[in-house]
Coordinates of C-alpha atoms in Angstrom, one line a residue:
Chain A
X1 CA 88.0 106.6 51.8
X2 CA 87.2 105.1 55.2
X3 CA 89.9 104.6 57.2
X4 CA 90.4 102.2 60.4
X5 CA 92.0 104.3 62.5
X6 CA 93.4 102.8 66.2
X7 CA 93.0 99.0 64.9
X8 CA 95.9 96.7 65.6
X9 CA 96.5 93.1 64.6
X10 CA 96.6 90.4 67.5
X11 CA 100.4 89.2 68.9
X12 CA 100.8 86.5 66.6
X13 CA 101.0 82.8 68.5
X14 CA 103.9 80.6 68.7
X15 CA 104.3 77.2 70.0
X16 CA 104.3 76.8 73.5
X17 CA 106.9 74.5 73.1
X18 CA 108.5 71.4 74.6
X19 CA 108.7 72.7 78.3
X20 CA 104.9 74.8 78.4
X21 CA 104.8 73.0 81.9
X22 CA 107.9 74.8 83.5
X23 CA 105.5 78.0 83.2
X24 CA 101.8 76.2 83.7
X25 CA 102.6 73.6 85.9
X26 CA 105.9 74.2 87.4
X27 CA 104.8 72.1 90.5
X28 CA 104.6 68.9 88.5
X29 CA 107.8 69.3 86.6
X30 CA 109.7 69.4 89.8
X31 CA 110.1 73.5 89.6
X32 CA 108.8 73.6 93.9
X33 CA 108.2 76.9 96.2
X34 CA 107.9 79.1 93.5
X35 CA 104.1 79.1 93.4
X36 CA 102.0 77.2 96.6
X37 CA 100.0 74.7 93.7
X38 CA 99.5 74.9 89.9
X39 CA 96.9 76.9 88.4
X40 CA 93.9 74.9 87.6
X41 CA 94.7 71.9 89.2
X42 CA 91.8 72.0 91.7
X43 CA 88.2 72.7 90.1
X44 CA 85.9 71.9 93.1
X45 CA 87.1 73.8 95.9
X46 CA 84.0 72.6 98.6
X47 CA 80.7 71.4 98.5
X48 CA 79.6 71.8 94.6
X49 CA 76.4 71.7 93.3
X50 CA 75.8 69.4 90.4
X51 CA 77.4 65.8 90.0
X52 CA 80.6 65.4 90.2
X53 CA 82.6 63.7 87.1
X54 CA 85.6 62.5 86.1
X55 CA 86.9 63.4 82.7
X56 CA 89.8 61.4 81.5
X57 CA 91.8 61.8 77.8
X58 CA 94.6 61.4 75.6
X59 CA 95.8 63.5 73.0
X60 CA 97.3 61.5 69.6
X61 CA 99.1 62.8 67.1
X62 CA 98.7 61.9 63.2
X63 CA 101.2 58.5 64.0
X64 CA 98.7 57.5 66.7
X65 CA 101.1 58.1 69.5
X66 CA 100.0 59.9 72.5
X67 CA 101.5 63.5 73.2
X68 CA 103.2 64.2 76.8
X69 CA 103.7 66.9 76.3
X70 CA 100.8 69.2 76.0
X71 CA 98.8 71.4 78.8
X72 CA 95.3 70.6 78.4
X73 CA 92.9 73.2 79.3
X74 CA 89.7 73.1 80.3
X75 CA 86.5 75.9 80.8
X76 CA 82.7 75.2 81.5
X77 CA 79.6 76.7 83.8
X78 CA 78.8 75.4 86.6
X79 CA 75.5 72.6 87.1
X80 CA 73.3 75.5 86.8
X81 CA 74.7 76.5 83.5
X82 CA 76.8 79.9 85.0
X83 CA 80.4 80.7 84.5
X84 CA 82.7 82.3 87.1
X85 CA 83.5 84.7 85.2
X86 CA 83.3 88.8 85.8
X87 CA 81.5 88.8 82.5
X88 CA 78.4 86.7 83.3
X89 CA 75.8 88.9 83.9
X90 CA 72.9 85.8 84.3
X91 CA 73.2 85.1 87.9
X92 CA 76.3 84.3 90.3
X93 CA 77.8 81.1 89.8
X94 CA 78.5 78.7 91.9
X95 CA 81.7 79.7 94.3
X96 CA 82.8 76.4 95.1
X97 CA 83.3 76.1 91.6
X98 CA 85.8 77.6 89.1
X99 CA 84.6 76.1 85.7
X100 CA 88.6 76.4 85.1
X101 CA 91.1 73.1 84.7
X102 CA 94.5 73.1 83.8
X103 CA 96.3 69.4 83.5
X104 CA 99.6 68.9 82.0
X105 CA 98.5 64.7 81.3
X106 CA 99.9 62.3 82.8
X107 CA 104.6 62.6 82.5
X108 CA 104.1 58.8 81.3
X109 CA 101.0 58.0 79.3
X110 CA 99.9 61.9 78.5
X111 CA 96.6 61.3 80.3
X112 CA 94.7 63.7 81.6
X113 CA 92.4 63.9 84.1
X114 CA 89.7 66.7 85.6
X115 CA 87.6 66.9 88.8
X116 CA 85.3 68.4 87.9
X117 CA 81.4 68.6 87.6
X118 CA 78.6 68.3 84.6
X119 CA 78.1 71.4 83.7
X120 CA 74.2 72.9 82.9
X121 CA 73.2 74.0 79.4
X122 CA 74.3 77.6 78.3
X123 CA 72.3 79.9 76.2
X124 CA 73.8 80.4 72.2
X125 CA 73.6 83.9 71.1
X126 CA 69.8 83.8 70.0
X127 CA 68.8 82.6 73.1
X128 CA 68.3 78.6 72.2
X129 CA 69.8 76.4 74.9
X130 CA 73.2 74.5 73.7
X131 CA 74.2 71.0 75.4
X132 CA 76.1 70.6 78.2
X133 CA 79.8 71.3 77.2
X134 CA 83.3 72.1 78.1
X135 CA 85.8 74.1 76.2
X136 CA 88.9 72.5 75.6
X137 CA 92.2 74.0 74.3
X138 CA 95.2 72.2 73.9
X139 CA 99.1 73.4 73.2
X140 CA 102.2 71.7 72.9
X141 CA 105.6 71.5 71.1
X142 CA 104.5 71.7 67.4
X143 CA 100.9 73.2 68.0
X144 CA 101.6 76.8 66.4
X145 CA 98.3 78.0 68.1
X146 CA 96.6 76.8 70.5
X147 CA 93.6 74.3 69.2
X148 CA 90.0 75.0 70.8
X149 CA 87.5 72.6 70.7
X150 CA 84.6 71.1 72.5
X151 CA 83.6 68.2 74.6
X152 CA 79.6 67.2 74.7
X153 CA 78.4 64.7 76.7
X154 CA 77.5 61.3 74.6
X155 CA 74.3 60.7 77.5
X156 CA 72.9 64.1 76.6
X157 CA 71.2 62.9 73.2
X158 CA 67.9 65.1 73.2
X159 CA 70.2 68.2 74.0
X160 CA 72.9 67.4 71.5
X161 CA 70.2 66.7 68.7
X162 CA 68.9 70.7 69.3
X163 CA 72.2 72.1 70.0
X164 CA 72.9 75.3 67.4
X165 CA 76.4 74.4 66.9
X166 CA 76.2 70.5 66.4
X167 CA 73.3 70.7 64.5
X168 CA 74.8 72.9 61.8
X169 CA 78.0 70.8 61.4
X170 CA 78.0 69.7 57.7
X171 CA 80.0 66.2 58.5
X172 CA 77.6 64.7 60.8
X173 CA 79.4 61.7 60.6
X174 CA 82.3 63.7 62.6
X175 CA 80.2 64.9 65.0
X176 CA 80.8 62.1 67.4
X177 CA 84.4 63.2 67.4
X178 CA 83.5 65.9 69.9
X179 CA 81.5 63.5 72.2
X180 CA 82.9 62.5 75.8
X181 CA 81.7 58.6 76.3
X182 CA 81.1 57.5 79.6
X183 CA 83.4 55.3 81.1
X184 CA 82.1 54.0 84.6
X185 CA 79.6 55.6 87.0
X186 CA 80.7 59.6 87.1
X187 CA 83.0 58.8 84.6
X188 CA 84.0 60.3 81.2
X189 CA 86.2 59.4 78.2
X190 CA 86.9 62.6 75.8
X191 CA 90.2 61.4 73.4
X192 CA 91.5 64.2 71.2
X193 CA 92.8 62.8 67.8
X194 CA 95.1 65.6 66.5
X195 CA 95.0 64.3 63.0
X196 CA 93.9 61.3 60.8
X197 CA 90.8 59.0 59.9
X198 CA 88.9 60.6 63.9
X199 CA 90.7 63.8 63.9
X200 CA 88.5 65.9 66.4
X201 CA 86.4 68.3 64.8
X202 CA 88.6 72.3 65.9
X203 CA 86.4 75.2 66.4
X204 CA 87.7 78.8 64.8
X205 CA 85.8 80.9 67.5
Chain B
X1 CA 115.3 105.7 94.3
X2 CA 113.9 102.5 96.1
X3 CA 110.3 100.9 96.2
X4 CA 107.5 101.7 98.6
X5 CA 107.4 98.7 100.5
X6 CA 104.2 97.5 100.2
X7 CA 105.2 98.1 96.2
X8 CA 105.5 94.3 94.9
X9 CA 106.3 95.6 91.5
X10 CA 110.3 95.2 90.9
X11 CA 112.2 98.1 90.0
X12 CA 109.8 100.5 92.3
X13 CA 109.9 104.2 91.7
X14 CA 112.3 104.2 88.4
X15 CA 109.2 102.1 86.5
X16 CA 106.7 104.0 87.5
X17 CA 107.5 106.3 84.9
X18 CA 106.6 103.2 82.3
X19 CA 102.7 104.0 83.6
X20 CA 101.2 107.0 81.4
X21 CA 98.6 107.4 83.1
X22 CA 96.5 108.2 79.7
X23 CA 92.9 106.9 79.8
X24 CA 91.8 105.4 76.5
X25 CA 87.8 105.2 75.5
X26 CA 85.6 102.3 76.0
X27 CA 87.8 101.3 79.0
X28 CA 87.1 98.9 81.6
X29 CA 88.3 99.7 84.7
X30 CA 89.3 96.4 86.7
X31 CA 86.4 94.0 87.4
X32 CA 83.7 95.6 85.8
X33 CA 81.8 93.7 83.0
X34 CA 83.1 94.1 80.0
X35 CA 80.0 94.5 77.3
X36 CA 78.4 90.7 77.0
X37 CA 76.3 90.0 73.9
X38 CA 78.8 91.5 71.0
X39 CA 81.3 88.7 69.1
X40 CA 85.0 89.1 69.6
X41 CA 86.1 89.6 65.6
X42 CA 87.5 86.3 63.9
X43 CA 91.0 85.4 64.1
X44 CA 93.1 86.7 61.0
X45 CA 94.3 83.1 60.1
X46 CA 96.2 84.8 57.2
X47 CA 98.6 86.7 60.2
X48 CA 99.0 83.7 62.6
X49 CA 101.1 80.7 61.5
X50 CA 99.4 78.3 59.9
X51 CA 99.2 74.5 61.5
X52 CA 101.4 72.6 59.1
X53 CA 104.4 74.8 58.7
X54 CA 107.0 71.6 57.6
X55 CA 110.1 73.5 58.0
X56 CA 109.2 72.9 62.0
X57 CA 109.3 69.3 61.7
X58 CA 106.5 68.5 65.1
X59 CA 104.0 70.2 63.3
X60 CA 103.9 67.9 60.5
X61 CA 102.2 65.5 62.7
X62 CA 100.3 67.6 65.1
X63 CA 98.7 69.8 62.4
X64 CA 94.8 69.1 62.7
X65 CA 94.1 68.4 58.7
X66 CA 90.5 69.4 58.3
X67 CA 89.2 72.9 58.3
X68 CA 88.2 73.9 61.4
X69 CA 84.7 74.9 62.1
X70 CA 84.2 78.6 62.9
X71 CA 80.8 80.4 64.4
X72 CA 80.3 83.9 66.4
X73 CA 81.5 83.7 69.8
X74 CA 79.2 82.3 72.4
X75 CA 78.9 83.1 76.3
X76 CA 81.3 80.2 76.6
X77 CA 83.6 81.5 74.5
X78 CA 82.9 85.1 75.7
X79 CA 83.7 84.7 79.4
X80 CA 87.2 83.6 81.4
X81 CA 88.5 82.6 84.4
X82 CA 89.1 85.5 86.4
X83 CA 92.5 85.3 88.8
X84 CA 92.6 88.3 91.3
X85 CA 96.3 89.6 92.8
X86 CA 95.9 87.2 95.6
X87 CA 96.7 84.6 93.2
X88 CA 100.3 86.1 93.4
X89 CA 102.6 85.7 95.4
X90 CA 105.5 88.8 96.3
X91 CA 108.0 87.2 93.8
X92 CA 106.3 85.7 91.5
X93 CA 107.2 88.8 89.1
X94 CA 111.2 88.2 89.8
X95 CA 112.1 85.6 88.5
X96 CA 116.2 86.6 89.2
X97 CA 114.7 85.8 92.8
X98 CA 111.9 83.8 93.4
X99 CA 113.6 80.3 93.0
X100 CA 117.2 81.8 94.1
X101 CA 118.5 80.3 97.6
X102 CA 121.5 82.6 97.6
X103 CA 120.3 86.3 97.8
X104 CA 122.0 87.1 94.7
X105 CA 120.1 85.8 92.7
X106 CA 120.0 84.1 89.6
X107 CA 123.3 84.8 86.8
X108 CA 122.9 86.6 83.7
X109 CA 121.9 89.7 82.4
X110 CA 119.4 91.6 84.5
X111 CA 116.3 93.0 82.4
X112 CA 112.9 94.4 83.2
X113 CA 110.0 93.4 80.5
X114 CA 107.3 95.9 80.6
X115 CA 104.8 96.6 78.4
X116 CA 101.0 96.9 77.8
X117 CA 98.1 94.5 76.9
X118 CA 95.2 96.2 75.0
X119 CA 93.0 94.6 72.6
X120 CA 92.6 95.3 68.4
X121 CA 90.6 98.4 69.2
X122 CA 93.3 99.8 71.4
X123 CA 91.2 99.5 74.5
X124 CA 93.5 98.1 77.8
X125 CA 93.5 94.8 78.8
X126 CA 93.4 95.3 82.9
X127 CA 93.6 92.7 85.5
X128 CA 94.7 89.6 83.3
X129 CA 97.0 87.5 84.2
X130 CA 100.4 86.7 81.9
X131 CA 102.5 84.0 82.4
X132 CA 106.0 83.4 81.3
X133 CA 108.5 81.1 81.1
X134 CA 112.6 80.8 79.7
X135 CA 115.5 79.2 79.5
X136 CA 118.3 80.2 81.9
X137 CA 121.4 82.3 80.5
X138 CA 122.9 79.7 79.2
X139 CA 120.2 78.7 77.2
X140 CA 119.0 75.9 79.6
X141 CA 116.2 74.5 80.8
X142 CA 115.0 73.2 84.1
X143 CA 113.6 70.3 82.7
X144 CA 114.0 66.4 82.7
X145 CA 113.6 66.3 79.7
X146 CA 116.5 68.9 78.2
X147 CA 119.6 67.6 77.4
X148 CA 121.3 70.7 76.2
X149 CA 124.8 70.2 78.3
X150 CA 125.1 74.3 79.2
X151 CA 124.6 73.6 83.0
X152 CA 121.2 74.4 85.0
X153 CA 121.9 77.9 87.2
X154 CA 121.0 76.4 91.0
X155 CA 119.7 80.1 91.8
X156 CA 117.0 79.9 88.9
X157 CA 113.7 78.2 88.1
X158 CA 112.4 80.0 85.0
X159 CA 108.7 80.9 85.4
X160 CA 107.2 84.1 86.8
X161 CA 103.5 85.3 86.6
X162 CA 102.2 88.6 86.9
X163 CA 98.8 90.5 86.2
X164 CA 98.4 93.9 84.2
X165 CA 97.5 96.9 86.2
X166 CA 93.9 99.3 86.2
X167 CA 95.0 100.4 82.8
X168 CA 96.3 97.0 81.1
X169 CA 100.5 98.0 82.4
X170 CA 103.0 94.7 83.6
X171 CA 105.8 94.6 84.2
X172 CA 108.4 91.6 85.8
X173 CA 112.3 91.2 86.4
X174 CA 114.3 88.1 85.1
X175 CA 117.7 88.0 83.0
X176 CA 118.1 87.5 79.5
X177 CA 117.7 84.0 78.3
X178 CA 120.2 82.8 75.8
X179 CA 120.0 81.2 73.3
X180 CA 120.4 76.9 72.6
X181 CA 120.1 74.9 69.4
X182 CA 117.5 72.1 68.9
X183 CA 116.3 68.8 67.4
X184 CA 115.1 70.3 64.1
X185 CA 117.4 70.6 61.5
X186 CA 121.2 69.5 62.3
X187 CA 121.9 72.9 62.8
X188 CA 118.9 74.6 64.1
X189 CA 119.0 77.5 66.9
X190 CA 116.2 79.1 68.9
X191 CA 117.0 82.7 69.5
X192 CA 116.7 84.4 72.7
X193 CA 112.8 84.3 73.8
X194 CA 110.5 84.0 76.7
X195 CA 107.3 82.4 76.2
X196 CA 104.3 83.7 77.6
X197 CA 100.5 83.0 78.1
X198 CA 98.1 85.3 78.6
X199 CA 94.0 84.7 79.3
X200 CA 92.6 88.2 78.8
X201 CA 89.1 88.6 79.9
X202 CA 87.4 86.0 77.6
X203 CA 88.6 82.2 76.2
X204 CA 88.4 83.9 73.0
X205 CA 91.2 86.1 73.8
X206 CA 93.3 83.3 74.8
X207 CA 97.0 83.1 73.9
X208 CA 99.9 81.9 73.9
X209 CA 103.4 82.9 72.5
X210 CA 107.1 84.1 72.5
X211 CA 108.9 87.3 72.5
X212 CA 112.2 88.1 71.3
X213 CA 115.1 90.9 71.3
X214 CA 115.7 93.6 69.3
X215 CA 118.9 93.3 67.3
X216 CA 119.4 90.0 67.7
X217 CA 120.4 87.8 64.2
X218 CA 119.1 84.7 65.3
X219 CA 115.3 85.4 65.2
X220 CA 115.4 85.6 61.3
X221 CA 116.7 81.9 60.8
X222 CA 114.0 80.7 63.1
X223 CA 112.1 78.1 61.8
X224 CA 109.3 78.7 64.8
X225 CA 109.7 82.4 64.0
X226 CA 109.4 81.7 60.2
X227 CA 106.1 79.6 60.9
X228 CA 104.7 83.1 60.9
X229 CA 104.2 84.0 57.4
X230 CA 104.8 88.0 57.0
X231 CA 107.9 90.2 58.5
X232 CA 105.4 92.4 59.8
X233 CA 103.8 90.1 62.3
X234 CA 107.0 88.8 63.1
X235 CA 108.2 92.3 64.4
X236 CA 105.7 92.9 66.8
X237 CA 106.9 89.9 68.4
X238 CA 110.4 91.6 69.1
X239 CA 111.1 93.8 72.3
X240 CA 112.3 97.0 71.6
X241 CA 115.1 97.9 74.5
X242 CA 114.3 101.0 76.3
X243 CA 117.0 102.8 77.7
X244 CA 115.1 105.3 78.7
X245 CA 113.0 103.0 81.5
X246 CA 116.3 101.0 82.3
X247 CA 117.2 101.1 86.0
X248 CA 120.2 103.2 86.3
X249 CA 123.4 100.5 87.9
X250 CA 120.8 97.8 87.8
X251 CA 119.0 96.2 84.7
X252 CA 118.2 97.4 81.3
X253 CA 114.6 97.6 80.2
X254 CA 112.4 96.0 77.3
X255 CA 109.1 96.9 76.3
X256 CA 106.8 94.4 75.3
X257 CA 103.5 95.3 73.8
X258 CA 100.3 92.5 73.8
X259 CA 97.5 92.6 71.3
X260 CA 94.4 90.9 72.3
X261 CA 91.4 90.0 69.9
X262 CA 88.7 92.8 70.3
X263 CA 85.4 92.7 70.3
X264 CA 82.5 95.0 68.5
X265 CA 81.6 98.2 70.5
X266 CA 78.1 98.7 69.4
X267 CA 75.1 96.6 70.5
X268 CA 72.7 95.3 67.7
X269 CA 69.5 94.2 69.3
X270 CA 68.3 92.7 66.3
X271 CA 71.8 90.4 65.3
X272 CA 71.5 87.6 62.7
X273 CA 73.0 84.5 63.7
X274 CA 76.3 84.5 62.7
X275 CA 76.9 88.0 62.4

């Protein structure tokens, strides 16, 4: 008999619940001088490579109805295609650039918006190029773990048609549930259907 | 016994006992690379709670429907935002003071939460940051949106952020939430918890969740404790008190263990796609 010896089972998740912001984003939800500025709200901290986008979004539940309350996450390389991250090991990404967005969407509407720039195309684990991308993940009251999921560029047809992970999605006719459409010069729209007839295509990665 | 003073940690000498300093193997000391090109394993879907758990009414609604896709881990999923300690600022672990005007602090039960973050193989989690946030001692939010009429404490904000130590160790000061009944059922209760979100060293690692007491009643009529399907996974969302670590004349202790997902140790060269 093999036994697995010094294995343990991940901390379960739970809801982030109705007030994730208070621990987020305390700045926007009026909690002030605890921490200088929220985590995440600024991705471009100086002269960036790359162009510079907008990415705007709303999050809908099964009803249609837009969630305010969620913290929308966001994580991509930089133009050139490098994370800042300790564990890339390609090249050193840009430093002006944190590839890391945190917006709690609009208190209102539940829009979100990033600053943010396109990022370049990232190898997949046998070395073929993927599209340009950014991971989202979003929680929120009723969201019992946290849903990961991609945005690709809708303007980036030749490198979405070879991309490994598109290109093996069975629905095809989903696939465009996971494209950002641009919206205006520098401009993207990427809306996240939680359920229903568009519901966004979730990654279990 | 009091705190070196360049020693940001609360509690000072009395915790430092919390730190075996016990090295584990495969360990990555703080900033190094952890080993790129090996998948983190899959999430055990059959421990976490499912996303349509009806007896917790939101997520009837806000329950994707489809199956979600799942593939290895890429490089985008395999790196993180990194956050060094200058992130932090000298309170931003003391949560009984970094919101307080009067020196006092904030009212309720004082308590240390320490524990450790290591991944499924065991390995330590070091340099991540954890973020948590809770209800005052009356059970109350600072929030526009809470309506719960137990009255805000002026001396508290509710979030505190810390980041694990060389060997995957946090610790932070705060009091004890309580605990405050909800729009769920007509007569539905959230035990005592803190919530807490943690990045690891990877997006794949990423997490969010809530701890709870030992001993206390409330967490088995839960229905957010009961979206998780077995008592086992439930319990190793429960601090266990410590007495042992408490600070004598000054706050009891709770330890607090975090499991990351883990990744493979050995490097194929050859992998198949998927694998």
């Amino acid at each position: 008999m093999i036994r697995q010896l010094d294995r343990y089972k991940e901390t379960p998740s739970q809801t982030a619940g109705p007030y994730v912001h208070i621990g987020c984003t305390p700045n926007f939800c009026e909690i002030g001088g605890v921490y200088p500025h929220d985590l995440g709200s600024k991705m471009i901290l100086g002269d960036v490579k790359g162009q510079e986008i907008t990415i705007r979004g709303t999050v809908f539940d099964g009803t249609g109805t837009p969630l305010r309350d969620a913290l929308i996450e966001v994580w991509q390389a930089d133009a050139e295609g490098l994370y800042n991250s300790v564990n890339e090991t390609r090249g050193k990404a840009d430093p002006n650039f944190t590839g890391f967005g945190r917006s709690p969407g609009d208190m209102d509407t539940g829009e979100f918006t990033f600053r943010t720039v396109k990022p370049g195309r990232v190898p997949f684990r046998d070395g073929r190029l993927m599209a340009p991308h950014v991971t989202f993940w979003i929680v929120a009251r009723g969201i019992n773990m946290g849903l990961h999921t991609r945005m690709y560029f809708a303007d980036e047809d030749a490198a979405n048609k070879e991309d490994p992970i598109l290109s093996r999605i069975e629905h095809q006719n989903r696939v465009p549930t996971l494209m950002a459409k641009p919206e205006g010069e520098n401009a993207y729209r990427f809306d996240i259907h939680l359920q229903g007839e568009n519901e966004t295509i979730f990654f279990d990665v | 016994m009091t705190a070196p003073a360049d020693d940001k940690r609360v509690g000072g000498e009395p915790n430092a006992a919390f730190r075996e300093k016990k090295s584990a193997p495969g360990q990555t000391p703080g900033g190094q690379r952890d080993n790129v090109g090996n998948s983190y394993f899959m999430r055990d879907r059959s421990w976490h709670a499912p996303a349509l758990t009806p007896l917790y009414k939101t997520s009837v609604t806000r329950s994707p429907q489809r199956a979600p896709l799942s593939f290895a881990t890429t490089l985008s999923e395999e790196t993180s935002p990194v956050f060094g300690n200058d992130t932090l600022g000298p309170l931003d672990n003391d949560l009984i003071h970094n919101f307080a005007s009067d020196p006092a602090g904030a009212i309720g039960p004082r308590i240390v939460v320490y524990g450790r973050v290591i991944d499924e193989m065991g390995r330590p989690v070091p340099n991540t940051l954890i973020e948590v946030w809770q209800a005052n001692a009356g059970g109350r939010y600072r929030h526009k949106k809470e309506g719960y009429l137990a009255p805000l404490d002026p001396n508290f904000g509710g979030c505190g952020r810390t980041i694990t130590d060389e060997n995957g160790w946090f610790e932070f000061r705060t009091i004890q939430p309580g605990p405050y009944p909800w729009p769920n059922g007509p007569n539905d209760w959230r035990p005592a918890h803190i919530h807490f979100s943690i990045f690891g060293h990877a997006f794949a690692q990423r997490l969010i969740s809530q701890f709870y007491f030992e001993g206390d009643p409330m967490i088995w009529q839960c229905p957010i404790v009961k979206t998780i399907p077995t008592k086992e996974a439930i319990e190793t969302l429960v601090a266990k008190l410590d007495m042992g670590a408490t600070i004598p004349m000054d706050a009891r202790a709770y330890r607090f263990d975090i499991v990351l997902r883990g990744r493979r140790q050995t490097l194929f060269e050859n992998r198949m796609e998927g694998l």
